[in-house]
Coordinates of C-alpha atoms and ligand atoms in Angstrom, one line a residue:
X1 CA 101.3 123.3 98.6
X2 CA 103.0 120.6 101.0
X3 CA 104.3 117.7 99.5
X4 CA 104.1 114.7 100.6
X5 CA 107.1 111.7 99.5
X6 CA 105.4 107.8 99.9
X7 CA 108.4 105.6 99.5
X8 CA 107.0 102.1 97.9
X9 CA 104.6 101.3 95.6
X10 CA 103.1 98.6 97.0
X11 CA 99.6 98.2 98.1
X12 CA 100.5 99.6 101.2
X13 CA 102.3 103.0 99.5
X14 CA 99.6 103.1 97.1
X15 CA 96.9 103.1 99.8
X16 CA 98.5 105.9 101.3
X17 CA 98.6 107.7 97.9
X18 CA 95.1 107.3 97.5
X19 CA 94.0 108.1 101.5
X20 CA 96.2 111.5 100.8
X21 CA 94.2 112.0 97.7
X22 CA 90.8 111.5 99.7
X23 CA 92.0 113.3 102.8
X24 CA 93.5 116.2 101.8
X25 CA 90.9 117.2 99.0
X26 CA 94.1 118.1 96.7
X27 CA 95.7 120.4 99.2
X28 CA 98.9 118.2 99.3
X29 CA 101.0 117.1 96.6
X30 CA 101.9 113.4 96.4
X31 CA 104.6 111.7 94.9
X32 CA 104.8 107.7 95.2
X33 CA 108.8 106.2 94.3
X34 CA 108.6 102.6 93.4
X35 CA 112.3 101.0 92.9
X36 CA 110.9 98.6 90.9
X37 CA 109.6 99.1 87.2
X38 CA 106.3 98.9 88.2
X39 CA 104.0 99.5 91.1
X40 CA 102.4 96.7 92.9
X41 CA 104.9 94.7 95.2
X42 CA 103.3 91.7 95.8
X43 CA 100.3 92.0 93.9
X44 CA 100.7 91.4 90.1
X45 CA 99.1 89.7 87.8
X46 CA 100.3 88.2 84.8
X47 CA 99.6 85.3 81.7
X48 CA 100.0 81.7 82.4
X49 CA 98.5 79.7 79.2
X50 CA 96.8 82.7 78.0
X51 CA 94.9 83.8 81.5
X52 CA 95.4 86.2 83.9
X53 CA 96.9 84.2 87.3
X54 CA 98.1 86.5 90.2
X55 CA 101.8 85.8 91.1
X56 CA 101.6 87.0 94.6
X57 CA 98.5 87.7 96.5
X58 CA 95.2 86.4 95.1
X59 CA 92.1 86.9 98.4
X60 CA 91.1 89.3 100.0
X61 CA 89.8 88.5 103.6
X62 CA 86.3 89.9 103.5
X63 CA 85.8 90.1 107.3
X64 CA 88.6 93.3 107.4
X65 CA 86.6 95.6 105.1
X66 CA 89.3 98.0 104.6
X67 CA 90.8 96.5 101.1
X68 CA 87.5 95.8 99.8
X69 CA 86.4 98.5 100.6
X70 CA 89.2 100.3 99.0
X71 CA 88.5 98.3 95.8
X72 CA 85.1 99.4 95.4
X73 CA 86.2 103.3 95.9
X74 CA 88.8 103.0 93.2
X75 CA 86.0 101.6 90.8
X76 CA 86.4 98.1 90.5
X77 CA 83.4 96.9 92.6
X78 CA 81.7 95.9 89.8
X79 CA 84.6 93.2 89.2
X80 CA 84.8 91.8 92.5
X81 CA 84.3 88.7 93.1
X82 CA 84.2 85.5 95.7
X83 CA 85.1 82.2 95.2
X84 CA 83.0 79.7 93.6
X85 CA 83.7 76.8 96.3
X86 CA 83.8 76.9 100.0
X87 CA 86.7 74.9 102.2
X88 CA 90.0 74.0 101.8
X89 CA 91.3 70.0 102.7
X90 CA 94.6 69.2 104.5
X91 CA 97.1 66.4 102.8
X92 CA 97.7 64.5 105.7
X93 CA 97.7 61.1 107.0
X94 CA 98.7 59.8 103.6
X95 CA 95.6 61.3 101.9
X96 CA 93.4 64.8 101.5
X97 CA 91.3 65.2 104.2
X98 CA 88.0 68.1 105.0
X99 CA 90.0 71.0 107.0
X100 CA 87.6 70.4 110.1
X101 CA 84.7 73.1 110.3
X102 CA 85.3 75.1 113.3
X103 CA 88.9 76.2 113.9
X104 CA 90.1 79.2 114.4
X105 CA 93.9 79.5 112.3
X106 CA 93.8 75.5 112.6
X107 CA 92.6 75.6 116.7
X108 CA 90.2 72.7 117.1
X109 CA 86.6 74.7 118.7
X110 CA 84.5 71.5 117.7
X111 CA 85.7 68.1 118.5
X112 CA 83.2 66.6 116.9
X113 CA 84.3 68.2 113.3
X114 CA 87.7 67.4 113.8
X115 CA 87.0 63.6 115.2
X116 CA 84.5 63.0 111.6
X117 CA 87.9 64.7 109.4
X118 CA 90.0 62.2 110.3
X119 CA 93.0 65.0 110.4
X120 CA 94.7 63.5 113.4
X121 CA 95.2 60.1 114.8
X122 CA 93.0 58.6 118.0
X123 CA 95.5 59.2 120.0
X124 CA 95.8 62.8 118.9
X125 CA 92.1 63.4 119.5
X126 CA 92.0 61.8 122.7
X127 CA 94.6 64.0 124.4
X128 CA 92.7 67.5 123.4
X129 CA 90.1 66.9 126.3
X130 CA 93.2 67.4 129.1
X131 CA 92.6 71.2 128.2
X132 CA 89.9 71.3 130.5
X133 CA 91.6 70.0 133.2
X134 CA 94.9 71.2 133.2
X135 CA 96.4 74.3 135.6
X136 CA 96.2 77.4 133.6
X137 CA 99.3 77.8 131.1
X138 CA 100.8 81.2 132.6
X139 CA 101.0 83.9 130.0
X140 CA 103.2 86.8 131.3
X141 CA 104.0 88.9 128.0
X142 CA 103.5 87.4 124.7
X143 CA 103.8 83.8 123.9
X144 CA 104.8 81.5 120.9
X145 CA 101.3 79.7 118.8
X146 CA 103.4 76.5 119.4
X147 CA 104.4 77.0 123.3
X148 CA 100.9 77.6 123.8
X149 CA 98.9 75.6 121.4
X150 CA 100.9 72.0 122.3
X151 CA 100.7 72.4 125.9
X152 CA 96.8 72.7 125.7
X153 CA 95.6 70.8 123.2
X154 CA 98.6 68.4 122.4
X155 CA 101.5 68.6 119.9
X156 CA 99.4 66.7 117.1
X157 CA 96.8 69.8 117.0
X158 CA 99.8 72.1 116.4
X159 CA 101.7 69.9 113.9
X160 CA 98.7 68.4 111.8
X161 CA 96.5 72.0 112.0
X162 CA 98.0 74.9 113.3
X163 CA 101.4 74.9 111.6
X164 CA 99.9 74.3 107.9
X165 CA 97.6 77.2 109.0
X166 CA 100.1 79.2 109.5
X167 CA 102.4 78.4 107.1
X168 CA 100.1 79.4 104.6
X169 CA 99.9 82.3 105.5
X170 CA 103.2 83.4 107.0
X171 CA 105.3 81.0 105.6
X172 CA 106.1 80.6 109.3
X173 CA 106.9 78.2 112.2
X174 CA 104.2 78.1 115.1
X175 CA 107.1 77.6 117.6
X176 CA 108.7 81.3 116.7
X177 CA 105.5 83.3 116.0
X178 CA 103.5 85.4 118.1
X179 CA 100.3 84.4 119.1
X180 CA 99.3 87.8 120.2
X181 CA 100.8 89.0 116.8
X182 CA 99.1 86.0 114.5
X183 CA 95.8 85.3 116.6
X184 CA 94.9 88.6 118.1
X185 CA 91.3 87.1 118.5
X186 CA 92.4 84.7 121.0
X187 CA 94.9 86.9 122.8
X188 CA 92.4 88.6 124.9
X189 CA 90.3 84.7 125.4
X190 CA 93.6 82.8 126.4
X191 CA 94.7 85.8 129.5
X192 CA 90.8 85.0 131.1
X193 CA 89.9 81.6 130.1
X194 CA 91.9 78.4 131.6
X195 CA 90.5 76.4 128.7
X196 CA 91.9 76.7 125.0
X197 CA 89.1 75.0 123.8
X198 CA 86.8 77.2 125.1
X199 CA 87.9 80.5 124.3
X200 CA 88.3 79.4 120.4
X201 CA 84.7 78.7 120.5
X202 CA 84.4 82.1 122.4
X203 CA 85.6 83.7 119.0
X204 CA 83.9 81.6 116.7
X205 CA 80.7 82.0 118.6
X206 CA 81.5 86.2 118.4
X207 CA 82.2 85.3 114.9
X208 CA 79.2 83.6 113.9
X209 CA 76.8 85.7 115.6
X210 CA 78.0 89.1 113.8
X211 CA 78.0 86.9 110.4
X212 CA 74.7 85.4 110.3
X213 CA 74.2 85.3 107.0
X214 CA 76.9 83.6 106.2
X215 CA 78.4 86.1 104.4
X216 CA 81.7 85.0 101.8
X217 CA 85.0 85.2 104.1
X218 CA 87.2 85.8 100.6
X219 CA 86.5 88.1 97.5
X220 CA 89.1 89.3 94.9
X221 CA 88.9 90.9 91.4
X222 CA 88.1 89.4 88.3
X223 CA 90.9 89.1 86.1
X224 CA 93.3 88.7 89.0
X225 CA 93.4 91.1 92.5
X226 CA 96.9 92.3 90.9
X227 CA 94.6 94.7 89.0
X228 CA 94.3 96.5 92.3
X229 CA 97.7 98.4 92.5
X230 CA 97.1 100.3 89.1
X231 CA 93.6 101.1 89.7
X232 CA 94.5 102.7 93.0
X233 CA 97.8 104.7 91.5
X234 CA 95.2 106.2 88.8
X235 CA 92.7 106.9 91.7
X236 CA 95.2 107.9 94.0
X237 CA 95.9 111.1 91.1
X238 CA 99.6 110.9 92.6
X239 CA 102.7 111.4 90.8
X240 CA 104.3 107.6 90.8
X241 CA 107.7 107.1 89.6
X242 CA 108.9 103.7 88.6
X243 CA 112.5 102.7 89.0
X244 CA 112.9 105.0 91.9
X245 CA 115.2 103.6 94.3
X246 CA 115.3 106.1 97.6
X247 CA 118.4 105.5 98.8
X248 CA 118.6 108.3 101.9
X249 CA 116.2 109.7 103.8
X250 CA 117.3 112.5 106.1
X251 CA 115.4 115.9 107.6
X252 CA 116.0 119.0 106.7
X253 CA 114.8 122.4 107.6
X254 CA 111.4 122.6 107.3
X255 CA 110.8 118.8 106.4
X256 CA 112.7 115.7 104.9
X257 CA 115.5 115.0 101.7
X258 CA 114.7 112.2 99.9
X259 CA 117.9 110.5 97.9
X260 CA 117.1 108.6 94.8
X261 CA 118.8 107.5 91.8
X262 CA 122.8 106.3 91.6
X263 CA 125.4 107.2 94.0
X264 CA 127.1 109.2 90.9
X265 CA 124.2 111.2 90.4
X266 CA 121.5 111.6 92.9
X267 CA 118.4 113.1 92.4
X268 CA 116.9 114.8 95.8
X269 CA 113.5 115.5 96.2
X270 CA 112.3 117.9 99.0
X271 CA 109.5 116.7 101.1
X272 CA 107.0 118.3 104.0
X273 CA 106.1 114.6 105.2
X274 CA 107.2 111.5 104.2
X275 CA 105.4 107.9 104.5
X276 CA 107.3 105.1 104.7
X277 CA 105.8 101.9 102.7
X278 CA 108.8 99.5 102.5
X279 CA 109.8 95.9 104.1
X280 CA 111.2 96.4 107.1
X281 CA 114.8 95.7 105.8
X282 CA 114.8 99.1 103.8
X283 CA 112.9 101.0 106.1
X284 CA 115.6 99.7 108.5
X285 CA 118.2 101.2 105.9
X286 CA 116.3 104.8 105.7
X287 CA 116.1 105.2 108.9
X288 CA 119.7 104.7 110.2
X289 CA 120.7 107.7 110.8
X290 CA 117.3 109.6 111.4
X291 CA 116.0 107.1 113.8
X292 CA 118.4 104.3 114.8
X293 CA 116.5 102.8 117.4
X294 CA 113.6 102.2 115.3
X295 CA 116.3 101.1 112.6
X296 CA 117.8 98.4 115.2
X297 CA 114.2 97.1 115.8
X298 CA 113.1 96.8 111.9
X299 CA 117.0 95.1 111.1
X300 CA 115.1 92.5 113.5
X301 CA 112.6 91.3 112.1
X302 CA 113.0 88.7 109.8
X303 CA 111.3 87.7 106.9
X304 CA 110.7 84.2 104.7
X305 CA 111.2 83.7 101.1
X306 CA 108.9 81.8 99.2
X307 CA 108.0 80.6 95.7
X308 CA 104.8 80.2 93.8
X309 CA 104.4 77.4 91.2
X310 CA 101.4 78.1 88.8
X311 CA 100.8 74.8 86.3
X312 CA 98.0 75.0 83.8
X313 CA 96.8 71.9 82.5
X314 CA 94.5 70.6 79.9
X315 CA 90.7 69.4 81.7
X316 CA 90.6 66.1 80.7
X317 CA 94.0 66.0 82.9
X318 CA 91.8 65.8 86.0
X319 CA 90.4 62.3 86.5
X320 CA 89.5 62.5 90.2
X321 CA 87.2 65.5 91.1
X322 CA 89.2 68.1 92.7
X323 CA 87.3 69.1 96.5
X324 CA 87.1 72.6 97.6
X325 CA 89.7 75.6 97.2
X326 CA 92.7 73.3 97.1
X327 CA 95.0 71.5 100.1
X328 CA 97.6 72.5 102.8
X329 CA 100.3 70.3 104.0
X330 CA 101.6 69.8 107.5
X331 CA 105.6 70.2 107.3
X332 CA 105.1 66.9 109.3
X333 CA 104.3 65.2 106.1
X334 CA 107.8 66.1 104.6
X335 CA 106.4 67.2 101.1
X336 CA 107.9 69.8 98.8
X337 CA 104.9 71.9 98.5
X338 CA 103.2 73.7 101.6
X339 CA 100.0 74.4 99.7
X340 CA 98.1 74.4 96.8
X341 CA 95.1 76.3 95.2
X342 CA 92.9 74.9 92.6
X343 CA 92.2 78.3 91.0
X344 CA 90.1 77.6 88.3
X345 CA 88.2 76.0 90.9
X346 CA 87.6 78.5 93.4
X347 CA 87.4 81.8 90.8
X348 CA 84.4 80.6 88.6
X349 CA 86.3 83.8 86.3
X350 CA 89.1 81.8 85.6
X351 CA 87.4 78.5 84.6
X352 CA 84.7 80.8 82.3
X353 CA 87.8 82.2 80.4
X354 CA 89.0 78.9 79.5
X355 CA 87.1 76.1 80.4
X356 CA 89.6 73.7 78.5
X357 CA 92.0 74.6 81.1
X358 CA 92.6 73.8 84.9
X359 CA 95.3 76.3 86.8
X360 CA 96.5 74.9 90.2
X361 CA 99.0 77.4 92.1
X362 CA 101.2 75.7 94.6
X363 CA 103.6 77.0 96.9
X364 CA 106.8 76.2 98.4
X365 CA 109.0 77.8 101.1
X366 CA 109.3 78.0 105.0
X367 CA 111.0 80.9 107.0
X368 CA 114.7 79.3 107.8
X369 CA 114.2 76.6 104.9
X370 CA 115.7 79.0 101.8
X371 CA 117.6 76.0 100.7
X372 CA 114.1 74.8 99.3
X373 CA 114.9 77.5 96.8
X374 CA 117.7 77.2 95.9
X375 CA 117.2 75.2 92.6
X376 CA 116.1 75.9 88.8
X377 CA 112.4 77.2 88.3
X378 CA 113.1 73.5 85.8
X379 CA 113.3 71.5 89.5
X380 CA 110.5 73.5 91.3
X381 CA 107.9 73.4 88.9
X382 CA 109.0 69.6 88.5
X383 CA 108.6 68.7 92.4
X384 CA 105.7 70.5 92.7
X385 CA 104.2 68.8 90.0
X386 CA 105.5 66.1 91.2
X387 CA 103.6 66.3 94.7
X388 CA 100.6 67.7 92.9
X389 CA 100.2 63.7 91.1
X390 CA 100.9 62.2 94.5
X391 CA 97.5 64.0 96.0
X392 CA 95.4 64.2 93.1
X393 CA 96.6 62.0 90.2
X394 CA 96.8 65.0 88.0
X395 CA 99.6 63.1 85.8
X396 CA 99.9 65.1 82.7
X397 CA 102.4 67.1 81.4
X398 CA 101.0 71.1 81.7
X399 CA 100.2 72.6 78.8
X400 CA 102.1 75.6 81.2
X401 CA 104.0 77.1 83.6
X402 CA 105.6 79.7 86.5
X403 CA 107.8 79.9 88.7
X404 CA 107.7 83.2 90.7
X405 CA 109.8 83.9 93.5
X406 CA 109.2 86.3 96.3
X407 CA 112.4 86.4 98.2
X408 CA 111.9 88.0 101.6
X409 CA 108.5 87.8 100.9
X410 CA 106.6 87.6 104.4
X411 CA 107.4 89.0 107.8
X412 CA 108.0 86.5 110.4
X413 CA 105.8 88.4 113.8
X414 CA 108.3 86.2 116.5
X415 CA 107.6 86.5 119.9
X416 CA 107.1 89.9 121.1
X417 CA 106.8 91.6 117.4
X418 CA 103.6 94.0 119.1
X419 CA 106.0 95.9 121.1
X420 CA 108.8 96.0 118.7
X421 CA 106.0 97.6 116.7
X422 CA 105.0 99.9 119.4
X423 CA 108.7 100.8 120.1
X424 CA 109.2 101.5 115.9
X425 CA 106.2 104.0 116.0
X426 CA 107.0 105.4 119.4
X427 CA 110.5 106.4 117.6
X428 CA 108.9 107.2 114.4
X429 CA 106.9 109.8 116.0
X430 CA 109.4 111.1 117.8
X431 CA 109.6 113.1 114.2
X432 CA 107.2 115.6 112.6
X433 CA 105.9 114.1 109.3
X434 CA 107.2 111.0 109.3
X435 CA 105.3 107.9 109.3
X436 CA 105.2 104.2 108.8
X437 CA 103.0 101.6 106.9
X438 CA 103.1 97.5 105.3
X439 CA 103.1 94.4 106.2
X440 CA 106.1 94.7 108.7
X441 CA 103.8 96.4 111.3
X442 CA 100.1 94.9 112.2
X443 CA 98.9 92.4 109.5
X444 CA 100.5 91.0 106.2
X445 CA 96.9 90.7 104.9
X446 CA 96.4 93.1 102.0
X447 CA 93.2 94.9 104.4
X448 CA 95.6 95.2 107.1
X449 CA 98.1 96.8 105.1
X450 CA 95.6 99.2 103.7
X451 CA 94.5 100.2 107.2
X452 CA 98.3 101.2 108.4
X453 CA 98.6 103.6 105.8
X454 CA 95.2 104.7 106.6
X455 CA 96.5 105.6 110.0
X456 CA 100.1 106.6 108.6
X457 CA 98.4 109.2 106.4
X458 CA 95.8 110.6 109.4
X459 CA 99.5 111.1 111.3
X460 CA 101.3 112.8 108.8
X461 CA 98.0 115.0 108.1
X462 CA 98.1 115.7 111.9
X463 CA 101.6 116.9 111.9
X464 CA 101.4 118.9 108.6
X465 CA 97.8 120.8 109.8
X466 CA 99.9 121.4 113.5
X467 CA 103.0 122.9 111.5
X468 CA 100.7 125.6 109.5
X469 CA 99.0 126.2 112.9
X470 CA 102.6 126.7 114.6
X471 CA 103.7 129.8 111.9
X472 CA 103.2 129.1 108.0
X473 CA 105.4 126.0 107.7
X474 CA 108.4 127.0 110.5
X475 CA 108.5 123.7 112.7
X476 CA 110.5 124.4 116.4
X477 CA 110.8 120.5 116.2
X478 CA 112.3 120.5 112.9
X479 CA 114.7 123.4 113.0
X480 CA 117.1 121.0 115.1
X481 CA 117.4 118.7 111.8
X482 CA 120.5 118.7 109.9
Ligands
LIG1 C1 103.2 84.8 97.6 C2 102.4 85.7 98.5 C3 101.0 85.5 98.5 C4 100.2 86.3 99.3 N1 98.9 86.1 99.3 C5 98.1 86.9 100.0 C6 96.6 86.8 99.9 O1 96.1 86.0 99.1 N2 95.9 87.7 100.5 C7 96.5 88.7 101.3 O2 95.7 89.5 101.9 N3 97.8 88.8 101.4 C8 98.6 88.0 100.8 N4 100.0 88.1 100.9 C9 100.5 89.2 101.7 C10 100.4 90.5 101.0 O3 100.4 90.4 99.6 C11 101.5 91.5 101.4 O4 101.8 91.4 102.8 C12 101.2 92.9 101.0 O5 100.9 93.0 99.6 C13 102.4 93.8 101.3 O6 102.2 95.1 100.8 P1 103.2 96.2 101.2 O7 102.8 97.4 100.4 O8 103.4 96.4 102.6 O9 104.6 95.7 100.7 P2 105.2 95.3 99.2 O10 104.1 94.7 98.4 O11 106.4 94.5 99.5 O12 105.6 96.7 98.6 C14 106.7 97.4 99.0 C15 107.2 98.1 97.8 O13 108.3 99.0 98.2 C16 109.3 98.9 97.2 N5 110.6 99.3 97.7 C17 111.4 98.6 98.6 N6 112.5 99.4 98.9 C18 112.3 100.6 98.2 C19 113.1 101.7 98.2 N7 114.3 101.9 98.9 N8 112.7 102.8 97.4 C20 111.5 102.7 96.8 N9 110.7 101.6 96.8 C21 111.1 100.5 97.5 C22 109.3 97.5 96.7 O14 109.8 97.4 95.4 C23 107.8 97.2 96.7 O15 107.1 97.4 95.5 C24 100.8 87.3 100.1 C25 102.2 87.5 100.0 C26 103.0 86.7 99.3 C27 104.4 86.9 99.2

């Protein structure tokens, strides 16, 4: 029976697990090695005053079906769920403010919206209308969000909207990212319409009309989405090691050597295919020797650390009602946190375990701003409890507390990161049974994770049917190997 090696446990490695499992009806073995002591990456879940809070990644966007949908297969659909409030605010101009309805990763489609938030100043506002007049903005290749978004609509939409947009979720600077990489909706709009405006409400008009019901755009799992990576290992029926450090990846007759364990005494494991479900720094590592181009182009991309502080706090803490899912910051503001999340709030779960207490999850952390970290988990929780007061007079002491830290925790997609990708792949598949997957290739969402090693497994499938179909498991491609 051809094994098959996934290398990472994350969501990602575990998807793959499980799409093996589906896909090859049992035909293939599987073996998933996690280096750390337990599967997950960044999904976990763990206590914070007695409750179950996710440390890492807490939504799943419902609009991608692919992670839901893996959810439900895995048999947790019965314990999904979708937040209990709509809308998150912005903290800027001094105070929290509506996020403006219609905007597309903080683009402006409805000036009307964004006039009655009171977001960005008069001056602000009145500049936006130049998009319709101005020449074309050439795009030849890709282009930054911030190149591209300032010179239509004015810096104020970028630095008020887009960039705590995107800083939520990549931890990012609109100036360095992609747009074709971070907006892909718009990428095809912004090549045929003149007008910025006008091809956001393009896509939102696309949007609304294939969501007429106005269906919930998040769901996760009761008791935290960090249940997911466990479910799907036990699903996946795979053999997952723990503390399984692959440390050399190299081909061999017939298929691939996997290194694990200490230098002193490695363990090898003998593979037919091998999917690769790390960041892109140790996939650069792996693949040094076997694929050095592709390595040259992971060592690239670059990733931002970030920290999560989760404070729990007694009810009666809260004096002011707390509006919607909870508040991003503009790094124009010069706060300490980048964004918060009222989670008792928006998972009606949460409150319903213990009503007595309010958990707010705030996070701090830019790509290129690591210094932010560099303090006690004492000084973060303390600043971002600090900030916390400032916006919603929360001024108790919690009755709780976490710090956790995700260093090298998002992939920055700079300028041009779609045909890095396509040159990783093109190299990758340059060798039988080997094949790529994560957040360092076409999404950090968890769905879009789950769909690249949905497509890494259909590859490696491919090339292990081809091999049996080229002489009971004698490869001509691989014989070169060493
Ligand atoms: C704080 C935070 C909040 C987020 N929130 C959301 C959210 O709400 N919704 C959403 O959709 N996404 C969110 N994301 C993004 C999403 O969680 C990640 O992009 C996704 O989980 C990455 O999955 P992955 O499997 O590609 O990588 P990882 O989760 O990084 O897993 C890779 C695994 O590989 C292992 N590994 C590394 N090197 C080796 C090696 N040499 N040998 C063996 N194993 C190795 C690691 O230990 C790790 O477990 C968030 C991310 C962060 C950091």
């Amino acid at each position: 029976m051809p094994h098959v090696v996934v290398v990472g446990g994350g969501i990602a490695g575990l998807a793959a697990a499980w799409f093996l499992g589906q896909r090859a009806a049992g035909a293939v073995r599987v073996t998933v090695l996690e280096a750390g002591p337990v599967v997950g990456g960044k999904l976990r879940v763990s206590e914070v005053a007695g409750l179950p809070v996710d440390e890492g990644a807490e939504a799943l966007l419902v609009r991608r079906s692919e992670a839901v949908a893996l959810t439900r297969a895995v048999g947790l659909g019965d314990d999904v769920v979708h937040p209990a409030v709509q809308g998150a605010t912005l903290w800027t101009r001094d105070r929290l403010r509506p996020m403006p309805a219609g905007q597309l990763m903080g683009i402006p489609g409805d000036l009307r919206a964004l006039a009655a938030s009171g977001t960005i100043t008069l001056p602000g506002l009145a500049r936006i209308p130049l998009d319709h007049v101005l020449p074309r903005t050439p795009v030849s290749g890709d282009v930054s969000v911030g190149r591209f978004v300032s010179a239509r609509l004015g810096r104020e939409v970028l630095d008020r909207l887009v960039e705590p947009v995107l800083g939520g979720v990549y931890a990012g600077h609109a100036d360095e990212l992609s747009l074709d990489a971070t907006i892909p909706q718009l990428s095809g709009a912004i090549r045929v319409e003149r007008s910025l405006l006008k091809g956001v409400q393009q896509v939102l008009g696309a949007g609304a009309r294939g969501n007429a019901e106005r269906a919930p755009v998040f769901a996760s799992l009761r008791g935290g989405l960090g249940r997911l990576p466990a479910a799907v290992a036990a699903a996946s029926r795979a053999e997952v090691r723990t503390g399984a450090t692959v440390r050399e990846l190299r081909r061999s007759p017939g298929g691939w050597r996997v290194v694990i364990g200490p230098t002193r005494s490695p363990e090898v494991l003998f593979a037919d295919a091998v999917v690769l479900a790390v960041p892109a720094p140790p996939a650069s590592r792996l693949l040094r020797d076997v694929a050095p181009s592709a390595a040259t182009d992971l060592a690239a991309i670059e990733y931002a650390s970030v920290a999560l502080v989760t404070l729990a706090f007694p009810r009666d803490a809260v004096t002011r009602p707390l509006a919607g899912t909870g508040f991003l910051v503009p790094p124009v503001e010069e706060r300490f946190v980048k964004a918060a999340t009222y989670s008792s709030r928006k998972w009606a779960w949460l409150e319903a375990a213990d009503p007595g207490v309010v958990v707010v999850r705030l996070s701090v952390g830019r790509h290129g701003e690591e210094q932010d970290l560099q303090h006690t988990d004492e000084d973060l929780a303390w600043w971002a409890q600090a900030d916390l007061e400032t916006a919603t007079d929360i001024v108790d002491a919690p009755l709780d507390w976490r710090v956790t830290r995700w260093g090298g925790g998002l992939p920055q997609y700079a300028v041009g990161h779609l045909d890095r990708v396509t040159r990783i792949r093109r190299a990758v598949a340059e060798l039988t049974g080997l094949a790529v997957c994560g957040a360092a290739y076409d999404g950090v969402g968890v769905p879009a994770c789950v769909a690249s090693a949905d497509a890494a497994v259909a590859r490696v499938l491919r090339d292990l049917a081809e091999r049996r179909q080229w002489g009971n498991g004698s490869d001509s491609r691989q014989a070169e190997g060493p």
